[in-house]
XYZ file of C-alpha atoms in Angstrom:
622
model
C -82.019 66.742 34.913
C -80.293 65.267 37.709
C -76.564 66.057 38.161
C -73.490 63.756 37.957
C -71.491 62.164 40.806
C -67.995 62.320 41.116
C -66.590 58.921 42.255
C -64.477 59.091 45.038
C -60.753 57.519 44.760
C -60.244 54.868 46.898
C -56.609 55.176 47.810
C -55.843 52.289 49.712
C -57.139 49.845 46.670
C -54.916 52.052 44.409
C -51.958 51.269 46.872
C -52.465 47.280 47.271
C -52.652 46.820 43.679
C -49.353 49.067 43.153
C -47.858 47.168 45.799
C -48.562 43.434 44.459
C -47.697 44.781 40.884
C -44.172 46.060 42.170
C -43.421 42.878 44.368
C -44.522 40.564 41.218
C -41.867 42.659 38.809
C -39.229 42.395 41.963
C -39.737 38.661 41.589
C -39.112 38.888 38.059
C -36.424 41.067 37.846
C -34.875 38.673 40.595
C -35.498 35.759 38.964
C -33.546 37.075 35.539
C -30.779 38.131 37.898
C -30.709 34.648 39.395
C -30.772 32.967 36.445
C -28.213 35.274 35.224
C -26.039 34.402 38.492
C -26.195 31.092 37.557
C -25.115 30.692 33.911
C -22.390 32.933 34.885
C -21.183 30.615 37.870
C -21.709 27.343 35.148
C -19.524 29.381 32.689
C -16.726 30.970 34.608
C -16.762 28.199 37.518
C -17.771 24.907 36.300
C -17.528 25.207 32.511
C -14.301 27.114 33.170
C -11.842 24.278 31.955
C -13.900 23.371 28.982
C -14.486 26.659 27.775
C -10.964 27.547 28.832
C -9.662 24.670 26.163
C -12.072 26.146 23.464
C -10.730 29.562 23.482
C -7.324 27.598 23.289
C -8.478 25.663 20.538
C -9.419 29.243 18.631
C -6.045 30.852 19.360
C -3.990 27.441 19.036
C -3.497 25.242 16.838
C -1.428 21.932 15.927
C -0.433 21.706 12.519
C 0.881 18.008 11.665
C 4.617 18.162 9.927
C 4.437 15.172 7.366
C 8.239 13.504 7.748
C 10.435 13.032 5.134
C 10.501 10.026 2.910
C 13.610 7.113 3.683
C 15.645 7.409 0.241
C 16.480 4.025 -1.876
C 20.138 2.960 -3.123
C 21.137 0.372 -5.108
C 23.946 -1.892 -3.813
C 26.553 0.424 -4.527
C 24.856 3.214 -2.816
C 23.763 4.891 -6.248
C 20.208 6.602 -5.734
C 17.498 5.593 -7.144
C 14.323 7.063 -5.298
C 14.904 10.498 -3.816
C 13.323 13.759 -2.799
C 13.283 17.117 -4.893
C 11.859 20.304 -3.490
C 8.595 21.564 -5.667
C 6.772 24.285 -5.691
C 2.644 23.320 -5.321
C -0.277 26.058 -5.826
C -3.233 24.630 -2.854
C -5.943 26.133 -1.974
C -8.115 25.224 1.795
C -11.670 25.529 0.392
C -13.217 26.044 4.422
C -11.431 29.816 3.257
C -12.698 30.081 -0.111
C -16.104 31.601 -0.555
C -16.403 30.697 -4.412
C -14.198 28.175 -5.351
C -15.447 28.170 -9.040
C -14.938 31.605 -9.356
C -11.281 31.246 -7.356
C -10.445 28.373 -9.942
C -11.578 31.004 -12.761
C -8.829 33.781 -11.326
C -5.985 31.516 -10.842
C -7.003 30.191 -14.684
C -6.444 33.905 -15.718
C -2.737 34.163 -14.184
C -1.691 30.372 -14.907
C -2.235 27.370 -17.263
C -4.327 25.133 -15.483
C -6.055 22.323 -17.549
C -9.877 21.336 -17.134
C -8.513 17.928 -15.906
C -6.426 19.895 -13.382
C -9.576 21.328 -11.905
C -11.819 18.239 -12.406
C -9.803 16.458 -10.098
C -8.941 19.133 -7.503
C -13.226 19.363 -7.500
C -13.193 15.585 -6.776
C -10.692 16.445 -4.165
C -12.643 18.764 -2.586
C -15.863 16.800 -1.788
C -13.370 13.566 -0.669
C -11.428 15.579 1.907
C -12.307 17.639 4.981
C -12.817 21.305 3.545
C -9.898 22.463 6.495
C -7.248 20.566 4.337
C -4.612 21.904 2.229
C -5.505 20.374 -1.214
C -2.854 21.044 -4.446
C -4.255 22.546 -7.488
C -1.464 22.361 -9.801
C 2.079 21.044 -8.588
C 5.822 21.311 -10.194
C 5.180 25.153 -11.029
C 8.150 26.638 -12.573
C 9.843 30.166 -11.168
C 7.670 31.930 -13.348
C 4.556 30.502 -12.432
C 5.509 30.806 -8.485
C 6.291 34.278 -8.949
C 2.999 35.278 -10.850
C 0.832 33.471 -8.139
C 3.280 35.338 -5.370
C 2.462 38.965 -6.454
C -1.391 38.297 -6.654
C -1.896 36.240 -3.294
C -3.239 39.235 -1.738
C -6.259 38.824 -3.757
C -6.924 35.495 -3.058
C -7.782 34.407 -0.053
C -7.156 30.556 0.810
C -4.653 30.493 -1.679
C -1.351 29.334 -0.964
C 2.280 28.387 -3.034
C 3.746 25.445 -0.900
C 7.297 24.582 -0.703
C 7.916 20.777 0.028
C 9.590 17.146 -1.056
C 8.329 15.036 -3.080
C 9.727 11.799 -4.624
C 11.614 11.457 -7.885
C 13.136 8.458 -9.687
C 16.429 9.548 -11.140
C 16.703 6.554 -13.962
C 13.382 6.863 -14.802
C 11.943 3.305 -16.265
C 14.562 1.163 -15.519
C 13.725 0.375 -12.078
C 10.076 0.953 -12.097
C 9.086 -2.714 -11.861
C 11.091 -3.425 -8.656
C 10.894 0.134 -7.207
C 7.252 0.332 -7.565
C 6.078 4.151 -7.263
C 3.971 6.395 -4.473
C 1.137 8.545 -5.290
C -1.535 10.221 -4.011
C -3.356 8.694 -1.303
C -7.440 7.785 -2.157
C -10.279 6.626 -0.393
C -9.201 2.660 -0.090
C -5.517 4.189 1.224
C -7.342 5.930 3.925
C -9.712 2.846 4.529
C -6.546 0.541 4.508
C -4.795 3.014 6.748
C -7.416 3.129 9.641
C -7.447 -0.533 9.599
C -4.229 -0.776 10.582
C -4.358 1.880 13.412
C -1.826 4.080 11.204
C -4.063 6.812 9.646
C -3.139 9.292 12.507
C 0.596 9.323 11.256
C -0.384 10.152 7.771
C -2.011 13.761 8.862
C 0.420 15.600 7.246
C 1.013 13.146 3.983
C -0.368 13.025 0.518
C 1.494 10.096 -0.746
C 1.834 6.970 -0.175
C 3.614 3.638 -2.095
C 1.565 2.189 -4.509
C 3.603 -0.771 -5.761
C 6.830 -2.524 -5.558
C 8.795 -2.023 -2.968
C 7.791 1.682 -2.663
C 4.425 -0.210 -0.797
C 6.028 -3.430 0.535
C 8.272 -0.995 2.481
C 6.003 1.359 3.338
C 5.977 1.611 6.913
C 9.649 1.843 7.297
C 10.082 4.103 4.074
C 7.353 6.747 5.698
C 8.800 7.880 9.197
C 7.147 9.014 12.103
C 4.988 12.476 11.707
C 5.734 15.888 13.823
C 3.932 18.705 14.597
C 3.943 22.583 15.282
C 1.764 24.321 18.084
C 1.107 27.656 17.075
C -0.435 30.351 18.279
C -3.088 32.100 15.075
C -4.920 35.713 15.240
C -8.386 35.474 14.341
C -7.514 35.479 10.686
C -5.469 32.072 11.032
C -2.652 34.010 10.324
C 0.167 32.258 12.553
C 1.829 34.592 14.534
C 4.238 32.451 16.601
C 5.768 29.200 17.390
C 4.518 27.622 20.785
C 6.053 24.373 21.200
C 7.885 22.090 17.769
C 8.072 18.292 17.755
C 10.112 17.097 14.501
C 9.235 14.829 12.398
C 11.433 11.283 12.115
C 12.645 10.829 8.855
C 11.849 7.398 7.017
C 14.281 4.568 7.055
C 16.701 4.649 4.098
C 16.306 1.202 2.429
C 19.741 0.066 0.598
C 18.915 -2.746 -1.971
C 20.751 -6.008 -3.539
C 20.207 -4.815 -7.327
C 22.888 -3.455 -8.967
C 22.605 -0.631 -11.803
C 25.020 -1.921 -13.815
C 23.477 -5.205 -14.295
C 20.125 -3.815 -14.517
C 21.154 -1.484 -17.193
C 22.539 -4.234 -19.156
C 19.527 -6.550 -18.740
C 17.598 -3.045 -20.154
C 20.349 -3.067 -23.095
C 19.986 -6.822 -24.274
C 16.259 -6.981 -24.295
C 15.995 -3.583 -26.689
C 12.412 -3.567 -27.790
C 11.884 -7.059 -26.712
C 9.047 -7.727 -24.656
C 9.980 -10.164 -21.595
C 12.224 -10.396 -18.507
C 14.952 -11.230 -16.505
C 15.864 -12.119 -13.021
C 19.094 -12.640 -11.525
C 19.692 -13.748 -7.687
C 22.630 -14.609 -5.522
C 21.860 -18.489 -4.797
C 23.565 -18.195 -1.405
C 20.647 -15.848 0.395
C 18.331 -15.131 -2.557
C 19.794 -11.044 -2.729
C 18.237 -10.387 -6.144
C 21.006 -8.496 -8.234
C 18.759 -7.516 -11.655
C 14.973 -7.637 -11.973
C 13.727 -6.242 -14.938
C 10.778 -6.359 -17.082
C 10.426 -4.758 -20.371
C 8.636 -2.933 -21.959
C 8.186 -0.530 -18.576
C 7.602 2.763 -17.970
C 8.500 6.289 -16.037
C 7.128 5.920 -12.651
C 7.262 9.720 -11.973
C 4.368 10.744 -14.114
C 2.399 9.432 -11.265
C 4.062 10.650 -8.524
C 2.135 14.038 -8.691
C -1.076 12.536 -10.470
C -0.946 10.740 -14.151
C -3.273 12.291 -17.046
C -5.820 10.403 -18.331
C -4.504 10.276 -21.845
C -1.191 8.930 -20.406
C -2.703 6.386 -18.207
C -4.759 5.023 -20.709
C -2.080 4.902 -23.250
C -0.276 2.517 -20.644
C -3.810 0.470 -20.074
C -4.182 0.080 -23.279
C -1.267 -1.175 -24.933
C -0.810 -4.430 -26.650
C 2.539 -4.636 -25.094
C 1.356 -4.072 -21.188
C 3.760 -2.247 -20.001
C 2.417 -2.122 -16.550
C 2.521 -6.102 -16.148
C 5.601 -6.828 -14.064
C 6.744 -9.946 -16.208
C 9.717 -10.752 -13.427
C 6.495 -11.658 -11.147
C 3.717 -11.687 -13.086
C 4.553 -12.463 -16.491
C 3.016 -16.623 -16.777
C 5.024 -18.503 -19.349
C 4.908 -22.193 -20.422
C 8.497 -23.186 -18.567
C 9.219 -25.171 -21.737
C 12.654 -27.393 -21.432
C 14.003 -25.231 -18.760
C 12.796 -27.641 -16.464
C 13.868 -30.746 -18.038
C 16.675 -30.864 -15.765
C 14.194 -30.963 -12.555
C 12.541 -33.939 -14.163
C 15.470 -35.569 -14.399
C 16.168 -35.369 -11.085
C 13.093 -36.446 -10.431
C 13.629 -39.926 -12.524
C 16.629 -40.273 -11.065
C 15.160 -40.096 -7.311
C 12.421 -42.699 -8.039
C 14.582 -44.664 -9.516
C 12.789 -44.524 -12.509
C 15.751 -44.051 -14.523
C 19.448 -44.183 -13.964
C 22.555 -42.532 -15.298
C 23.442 -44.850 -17.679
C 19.369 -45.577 -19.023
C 19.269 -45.171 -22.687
C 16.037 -44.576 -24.502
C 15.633 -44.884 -28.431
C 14.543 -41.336 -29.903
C 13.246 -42.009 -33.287
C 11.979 -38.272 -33.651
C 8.540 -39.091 -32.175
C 6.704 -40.211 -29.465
C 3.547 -42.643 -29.100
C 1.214 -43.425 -26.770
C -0.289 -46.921 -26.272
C -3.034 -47.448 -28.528
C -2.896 -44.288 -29.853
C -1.561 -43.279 -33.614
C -1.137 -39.705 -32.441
C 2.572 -38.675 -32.581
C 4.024 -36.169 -30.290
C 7.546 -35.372 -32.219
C 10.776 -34.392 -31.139
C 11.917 -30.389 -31.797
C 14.296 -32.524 -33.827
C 13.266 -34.275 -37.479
C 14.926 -37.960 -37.179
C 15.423 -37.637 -33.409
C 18.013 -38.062 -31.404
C 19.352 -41.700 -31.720
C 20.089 -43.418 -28.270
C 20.236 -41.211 -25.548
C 20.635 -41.299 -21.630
C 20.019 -38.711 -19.183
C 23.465 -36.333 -19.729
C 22.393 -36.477 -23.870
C 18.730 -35.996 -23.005
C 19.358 -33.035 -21.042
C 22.498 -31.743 -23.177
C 20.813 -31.593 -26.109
C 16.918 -30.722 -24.908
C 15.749 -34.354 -25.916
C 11.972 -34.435 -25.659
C 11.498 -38.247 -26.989
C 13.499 -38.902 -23.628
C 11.140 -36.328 -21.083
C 7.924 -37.670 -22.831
C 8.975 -41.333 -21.979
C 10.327 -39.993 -18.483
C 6.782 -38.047 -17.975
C 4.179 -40.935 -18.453
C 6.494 -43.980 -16.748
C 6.163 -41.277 -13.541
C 2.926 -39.991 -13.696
C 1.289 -36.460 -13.030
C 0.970 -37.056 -9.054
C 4.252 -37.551 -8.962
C 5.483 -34.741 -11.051
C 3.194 -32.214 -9.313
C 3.518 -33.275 -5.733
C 7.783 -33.253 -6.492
C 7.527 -29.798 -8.759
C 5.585 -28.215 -5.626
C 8.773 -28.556 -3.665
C 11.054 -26.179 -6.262
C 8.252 -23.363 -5.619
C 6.562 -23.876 -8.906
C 2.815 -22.849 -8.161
C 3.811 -20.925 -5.449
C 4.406 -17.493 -4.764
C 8.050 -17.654 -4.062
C 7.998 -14.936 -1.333
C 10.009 -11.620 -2.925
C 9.678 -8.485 -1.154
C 6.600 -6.716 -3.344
C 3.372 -7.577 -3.702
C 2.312 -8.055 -7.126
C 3.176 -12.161 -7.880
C 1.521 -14.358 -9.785
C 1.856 -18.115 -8.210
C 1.662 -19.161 -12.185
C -0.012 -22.753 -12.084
C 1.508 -26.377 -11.292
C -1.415 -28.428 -12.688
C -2.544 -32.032 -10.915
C -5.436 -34.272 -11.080
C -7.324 -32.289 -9.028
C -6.744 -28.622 -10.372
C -8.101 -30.154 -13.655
C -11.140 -31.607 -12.405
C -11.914 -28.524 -10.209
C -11.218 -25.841 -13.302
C -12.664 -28.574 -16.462
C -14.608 -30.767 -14.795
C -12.692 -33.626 -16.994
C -10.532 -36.379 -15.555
C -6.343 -36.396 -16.400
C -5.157 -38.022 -19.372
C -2.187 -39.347 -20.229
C -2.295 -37.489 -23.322
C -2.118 -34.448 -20.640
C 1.204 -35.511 -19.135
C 3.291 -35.857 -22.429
C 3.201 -31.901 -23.169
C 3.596 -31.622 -19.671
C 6.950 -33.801 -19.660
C 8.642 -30.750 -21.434
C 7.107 -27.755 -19.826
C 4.448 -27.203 -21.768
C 0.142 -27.731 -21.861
C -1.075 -26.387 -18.497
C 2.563 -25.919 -16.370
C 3.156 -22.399 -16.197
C 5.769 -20.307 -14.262
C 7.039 -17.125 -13.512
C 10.918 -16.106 -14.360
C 11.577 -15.514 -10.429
C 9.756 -18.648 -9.720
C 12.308 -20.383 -12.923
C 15.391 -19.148 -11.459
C 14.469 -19.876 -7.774
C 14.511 -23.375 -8.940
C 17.378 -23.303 -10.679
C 19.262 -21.809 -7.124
C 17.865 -25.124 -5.682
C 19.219 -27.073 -7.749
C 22.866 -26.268 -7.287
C 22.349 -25.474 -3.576
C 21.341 -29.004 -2.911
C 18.243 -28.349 -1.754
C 18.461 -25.660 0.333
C 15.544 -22.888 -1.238
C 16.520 -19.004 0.158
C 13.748 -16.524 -0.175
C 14.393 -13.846 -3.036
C 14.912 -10.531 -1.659
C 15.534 -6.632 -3.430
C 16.379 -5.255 0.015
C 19.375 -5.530 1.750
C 20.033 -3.076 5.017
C 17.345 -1.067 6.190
C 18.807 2.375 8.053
C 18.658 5.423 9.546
C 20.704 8.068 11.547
C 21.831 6.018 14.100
C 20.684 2.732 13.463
C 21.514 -0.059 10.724
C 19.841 -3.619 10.244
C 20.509 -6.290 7.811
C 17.350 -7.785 6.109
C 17.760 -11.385 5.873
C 14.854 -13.193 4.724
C 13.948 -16.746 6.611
C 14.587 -20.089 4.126
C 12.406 -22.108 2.647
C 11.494 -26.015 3.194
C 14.936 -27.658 1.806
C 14.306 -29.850 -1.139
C 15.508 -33.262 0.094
C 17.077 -36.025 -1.936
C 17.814 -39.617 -1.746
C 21.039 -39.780 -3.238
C 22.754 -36.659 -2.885
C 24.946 -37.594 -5.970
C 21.756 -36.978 -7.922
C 22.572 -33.377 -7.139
C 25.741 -33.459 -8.768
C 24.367 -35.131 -11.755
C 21.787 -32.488 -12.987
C 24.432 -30.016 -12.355
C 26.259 -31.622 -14.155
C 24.113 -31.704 -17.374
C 23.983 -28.233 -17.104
C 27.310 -27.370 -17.097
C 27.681 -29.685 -20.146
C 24.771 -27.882 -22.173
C 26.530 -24.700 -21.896
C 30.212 -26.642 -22.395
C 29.696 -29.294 -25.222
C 29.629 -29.258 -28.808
C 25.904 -30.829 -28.919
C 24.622 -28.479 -25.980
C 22.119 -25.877 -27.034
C 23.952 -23.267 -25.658
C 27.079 -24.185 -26.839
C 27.443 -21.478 -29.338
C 26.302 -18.607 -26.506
C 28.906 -19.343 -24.445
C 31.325 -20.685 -26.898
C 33.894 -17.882 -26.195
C 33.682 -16.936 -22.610
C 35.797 -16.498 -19.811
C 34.506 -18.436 -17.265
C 32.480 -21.473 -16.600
C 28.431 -21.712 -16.152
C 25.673 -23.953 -16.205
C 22.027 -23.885 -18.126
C 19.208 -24.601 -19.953
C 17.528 -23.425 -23.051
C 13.719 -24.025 -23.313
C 11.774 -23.215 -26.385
C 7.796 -22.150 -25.345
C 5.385 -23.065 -28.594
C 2.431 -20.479 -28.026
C 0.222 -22.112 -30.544
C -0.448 -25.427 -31.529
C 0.575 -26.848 -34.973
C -0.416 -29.425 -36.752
C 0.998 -32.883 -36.498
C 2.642 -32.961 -39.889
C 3.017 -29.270 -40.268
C 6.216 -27.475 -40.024
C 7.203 -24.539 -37.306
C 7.439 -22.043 -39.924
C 7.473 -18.128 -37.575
C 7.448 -16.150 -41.022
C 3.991 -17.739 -41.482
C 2.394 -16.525 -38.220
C 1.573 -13.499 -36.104
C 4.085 -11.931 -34.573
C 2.329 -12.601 -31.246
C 2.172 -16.501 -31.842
C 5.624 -17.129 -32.690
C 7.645 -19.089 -30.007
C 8.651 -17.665 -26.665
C 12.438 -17.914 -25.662
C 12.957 -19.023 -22.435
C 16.941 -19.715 -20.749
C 18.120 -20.372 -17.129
C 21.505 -20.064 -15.987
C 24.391 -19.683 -13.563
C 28.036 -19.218 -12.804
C 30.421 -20.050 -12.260
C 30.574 -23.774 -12.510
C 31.519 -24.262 -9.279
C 30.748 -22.710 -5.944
C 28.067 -20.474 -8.007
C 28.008 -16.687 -7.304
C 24.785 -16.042 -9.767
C 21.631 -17.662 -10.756
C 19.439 -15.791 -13.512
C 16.251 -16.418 -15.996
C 15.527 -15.372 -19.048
C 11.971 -15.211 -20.731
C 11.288 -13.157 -23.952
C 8.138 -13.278 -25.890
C 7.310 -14.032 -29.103
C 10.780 -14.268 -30.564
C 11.780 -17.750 -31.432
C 13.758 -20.372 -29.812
C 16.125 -20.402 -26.317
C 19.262 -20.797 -27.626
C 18.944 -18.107 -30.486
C 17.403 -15.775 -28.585
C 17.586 -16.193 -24.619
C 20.831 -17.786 -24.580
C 22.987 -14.678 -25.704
C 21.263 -12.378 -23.696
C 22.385 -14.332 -20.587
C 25.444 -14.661 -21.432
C 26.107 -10.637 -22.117
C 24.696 -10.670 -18.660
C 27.177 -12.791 -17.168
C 29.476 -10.691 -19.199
C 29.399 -7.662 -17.636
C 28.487 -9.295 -14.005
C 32.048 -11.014 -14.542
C 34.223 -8.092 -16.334
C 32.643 -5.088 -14.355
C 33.410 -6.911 -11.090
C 30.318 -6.925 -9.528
C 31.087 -10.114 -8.076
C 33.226 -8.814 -4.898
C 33.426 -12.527 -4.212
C 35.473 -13.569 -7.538
């Protein structure tokens, strides 16, 4: 058997291959170091100033400081929107690991309703997770204190100390004040339209309606901010640099409390409202509408139940009847359609009309009667006004036709928006030829015009659109803007709001002015005037008209019996007014629902208006 060779080892093979195996991991090694080199140059060198701001951005922070809201005064400098600290228990849910089972704790210490939590949930998905959102607001001491003791426990959990809004008279100015609440999805969308949503960082609320919205801009104030320094916790630990925020503009209004009060005291449980202006510039000194309600149960979010209750009620309570309540005018504007004879010389002065107690149309047996069984007699303009003729208006109506009446009727604001400073008007309707084509499809009849002639069948109007007319009427023409607010301020800054004026209604005969005043003033101070008896007794001299709005048709030989129908069918009452007889400080309208006719009804509670305007000396001028 042959024996085995032992290989020899070739040392210089061994070597080459040890060599080229070193120099390969040296070029590795290298290359890790370069690459090494390199990210640290980009970091340190080039990145520098971006990474620089990131670290910044981890141990700095700006925290948005929401300003405070500008407070609202009546014209006597009485408040009626202001701030109140509150207590609020928030939570940020980007520091909450569990927020069901957080929500389940803070259940355990406090009362906090299932709608509470259904809506902070909602909340939660709408917002950025980083933002403070509010659980529960208004807690009381008791409630602050138990949260207090147990914050330790939960984490993200914070009581907040802040202002919010409160309305000290509760309902009585909700329709012109308006309210703020919490701002939604279509706030923010509204917001970033108008290149504003930056300066609402810090705010939760925002105006709603009235002149809590229209006023907005100037109410909310200019937003500040903190730049703090934060531990890795978010636990601030100082105060870099502070910019304060600018407080809101204080807005001080033309509506007086007294007045308002006493509009609230006549109408009781009435549903309806009244306006009353200053004819000179259109400063609107009572605006109320009835019934209303508190606008601070949704200030910090409303309950269901309560909003519905409010939806839901026969008497809509969140209609705004000054602006949006649409009544037939009825004969309150009998004394613009005089004028309006009188200017086309389709009547004069002395033109006397037989009023048997009904009215006829040419080939037509139908009778349209008088409010008055046996009619009137002979009567002229001054009687047909004085006593509410509606023979005379009828008569008046077809000999001028529709165009005319609508074109003419444009010009006093009705179908208009008259221009008041909130948002939430109706324009009511001013019907022509072409508005009833357009919503019937049918042509105009004369049959159409008659109801018409007396503020009835399609004319409808608002009571700031009623007395807006009425100030035209004894300013000659001249048509001011309505307007709550006055004087717009702030620390060291006043400005007087003053409202542009209207297209002047212009006149042939300027005596025609006089005239219609005239009747007015002799409606309120003769025997046969329907508001004779109102005013019988007072102390100073006015002007008006009573108007009597039928709801529901009755038939032609039937008699106006209320007793007989639904409450909700009987007539509305419907007055306009203003005093004093000469040089007029005061215009005013009166509409209330459903409770029979002008001068029983609306009548008294203008003049218990005028009353107290007159006694309590709210007119400085007087």
């Amino acid at each position: 058997m042959l024996k085995k060779r032992i290989a020899m080892q070739d040392i210089a093979a061994e070597t080459r291959l040890f060599n080229s195996r070193a120099l390969v991991a040296m070029l590795v090694v290298c290359s890790l170091f370069s690459i090494i080199l390199l990210n640290m140059y980009n970091l340190q060198v080039r990145s520098y100033q971006d990474y620089q701001i990131r670290s910044e951005g981890n141990r700095i922070k700006v925290l948005p400081m929401a300003p405070n809201r500008g407070l609202i005064t009546d014209r006597n400098g009485i408040l009626l929107a202001e701030n109140r600290p509150v207590f609020s228990l928030e939570l940020v849910p980007e520091q909450i690991s569990d927020i069901n089972s957080t929500l389940a704790q803070l259940a355990e210490l406090i009362v906090i309703s299932a709608e509470q939590q259904d809506d902070f949930l909602q909340q939660v998905r709408q917002q950025r997770r980083f933002n403070s959102i509010a659980l529960k607001e208004r807690l009381d001491e008791e409630e602050v204190a138990i949260i207090s003791v147990n914050l330790h426990r939960l984490p993200g959990v914070t009581v907040e100390a802040r202002l919010t809004r409160h309305y000290p008279f509760g309902d009585l100015f909700t329709h012109a004040l308006g309210y703020i609440g919490k701002i939604n999805t279509d706030d923010l969308r509204r917001l970033d339209e108008q290149e504003r949503l930056p300066n609402y960082a810090a705010s939760r609320e925002i105006g709603k309606l009235g002149l809590e919205r229209y006023y907005e801009e100037q109410l909310h104030g200019t937003m500040g901010f903190q730049e703090v320094e934060v531990n890795n916790r978010g636990r601030v630990i100082r105060v870099l640099r502070s910019v304060p925020a600018r407080s809101g503009q204080n807005i001080r209004l033309s509506l007086d409390v007294g007045l308002q009060l006493t509009a609230q005291q006549t109408l009781q449980q009435k549903r309806g409202a009244i306006v009353a202006m200053d004819p000179r510039d259109g400063a609107v000194l009572a605006f109320y509408s009835n019934p209303s309600y508190d606008p601070n149960l949704f200030v910090h979010g409303i309950s269901s139940s309560n909003y519905n209750a409010l939806l839901h009620s026969p008497d809509r309570p969140l209609i705004n009847r000054a602006t949006q309540g649409i009544y037939p005018p009825a004969s309150t504007i009998k004394p613009h359609l005089a004028l309006l004879g009188l200017e086309t010389n389709t009547v004069k002065p002395d033109t006397k009309i037989w009023d048997p107690g009904f009215f006829t149309l040419p080939n037509s047996d139908h009778r349209f009667r008088d409010w008055k069984r046996g009619g009137h007699g002979w009567v002229d303009v001054y009687s047909a006004v004085v006593e509410s003729c509606d023979i005379y208006f009828y008569d008046l109506g077809i000999k001028l036709g529709i165009d005319r009446i609508s074109d003419y009727m444009r010009q006093f604001g009705f179908g208009e928006r008259t221009g008041i400073d909130i948002h939430e008007e109706a324009s009511a309707n001013m019907p022509s030829r072409g508005w009833k084509r357009a919503r019937f499809n049918q042509p105009w009849y004369p049959g159409d015009t008659v109801p018409l002639s007396i503020g009835q069948s399609f004319w409808t109007a608002t009571p700031i659109q009623l007395a807006l007319s009425t100030a035209v009427i004894i300013n000659k023409g001249m048509m001011p803007t309505p307007h709550m607010a006055a004087e717009l301020s702030s620390e060291n800054s006043s400005e007087l709001i003053q409202p542009k004026l209207k297209p002047s209604v212009s006149v042939i005969d300027e005596k025609n002015w006089d005239i219609i005043a005239d009747t007015m003033v002799r409606t309120v101070g003769t025997l046969k005037g329907t508001a004779h008896n109102a005013f019988r007794t007072a102390s100073y001299t006015s002007g008006g008209k009573t108007g009597t709005a039928q709801i529901v048709a009755i038939a032609q030989d039937a008699k106006y019996d209320a007793d007989s129908l639904d409450e909700r069918h009987r007539d509305n009452a419907m007055y306009i007014g203003y005093a004093p007889a000469v040089n007029p400080t005061i215009v005013f309208a009166v509409a209330v629902e459903n409770t029979g006719g002008g001068s029983s009804t609306a009548a008294p509670i203008g003049r218990q208006l005028l009353d107290y305007y007159f006694s309590a000396g709210v007119n400085a001028d007087e």
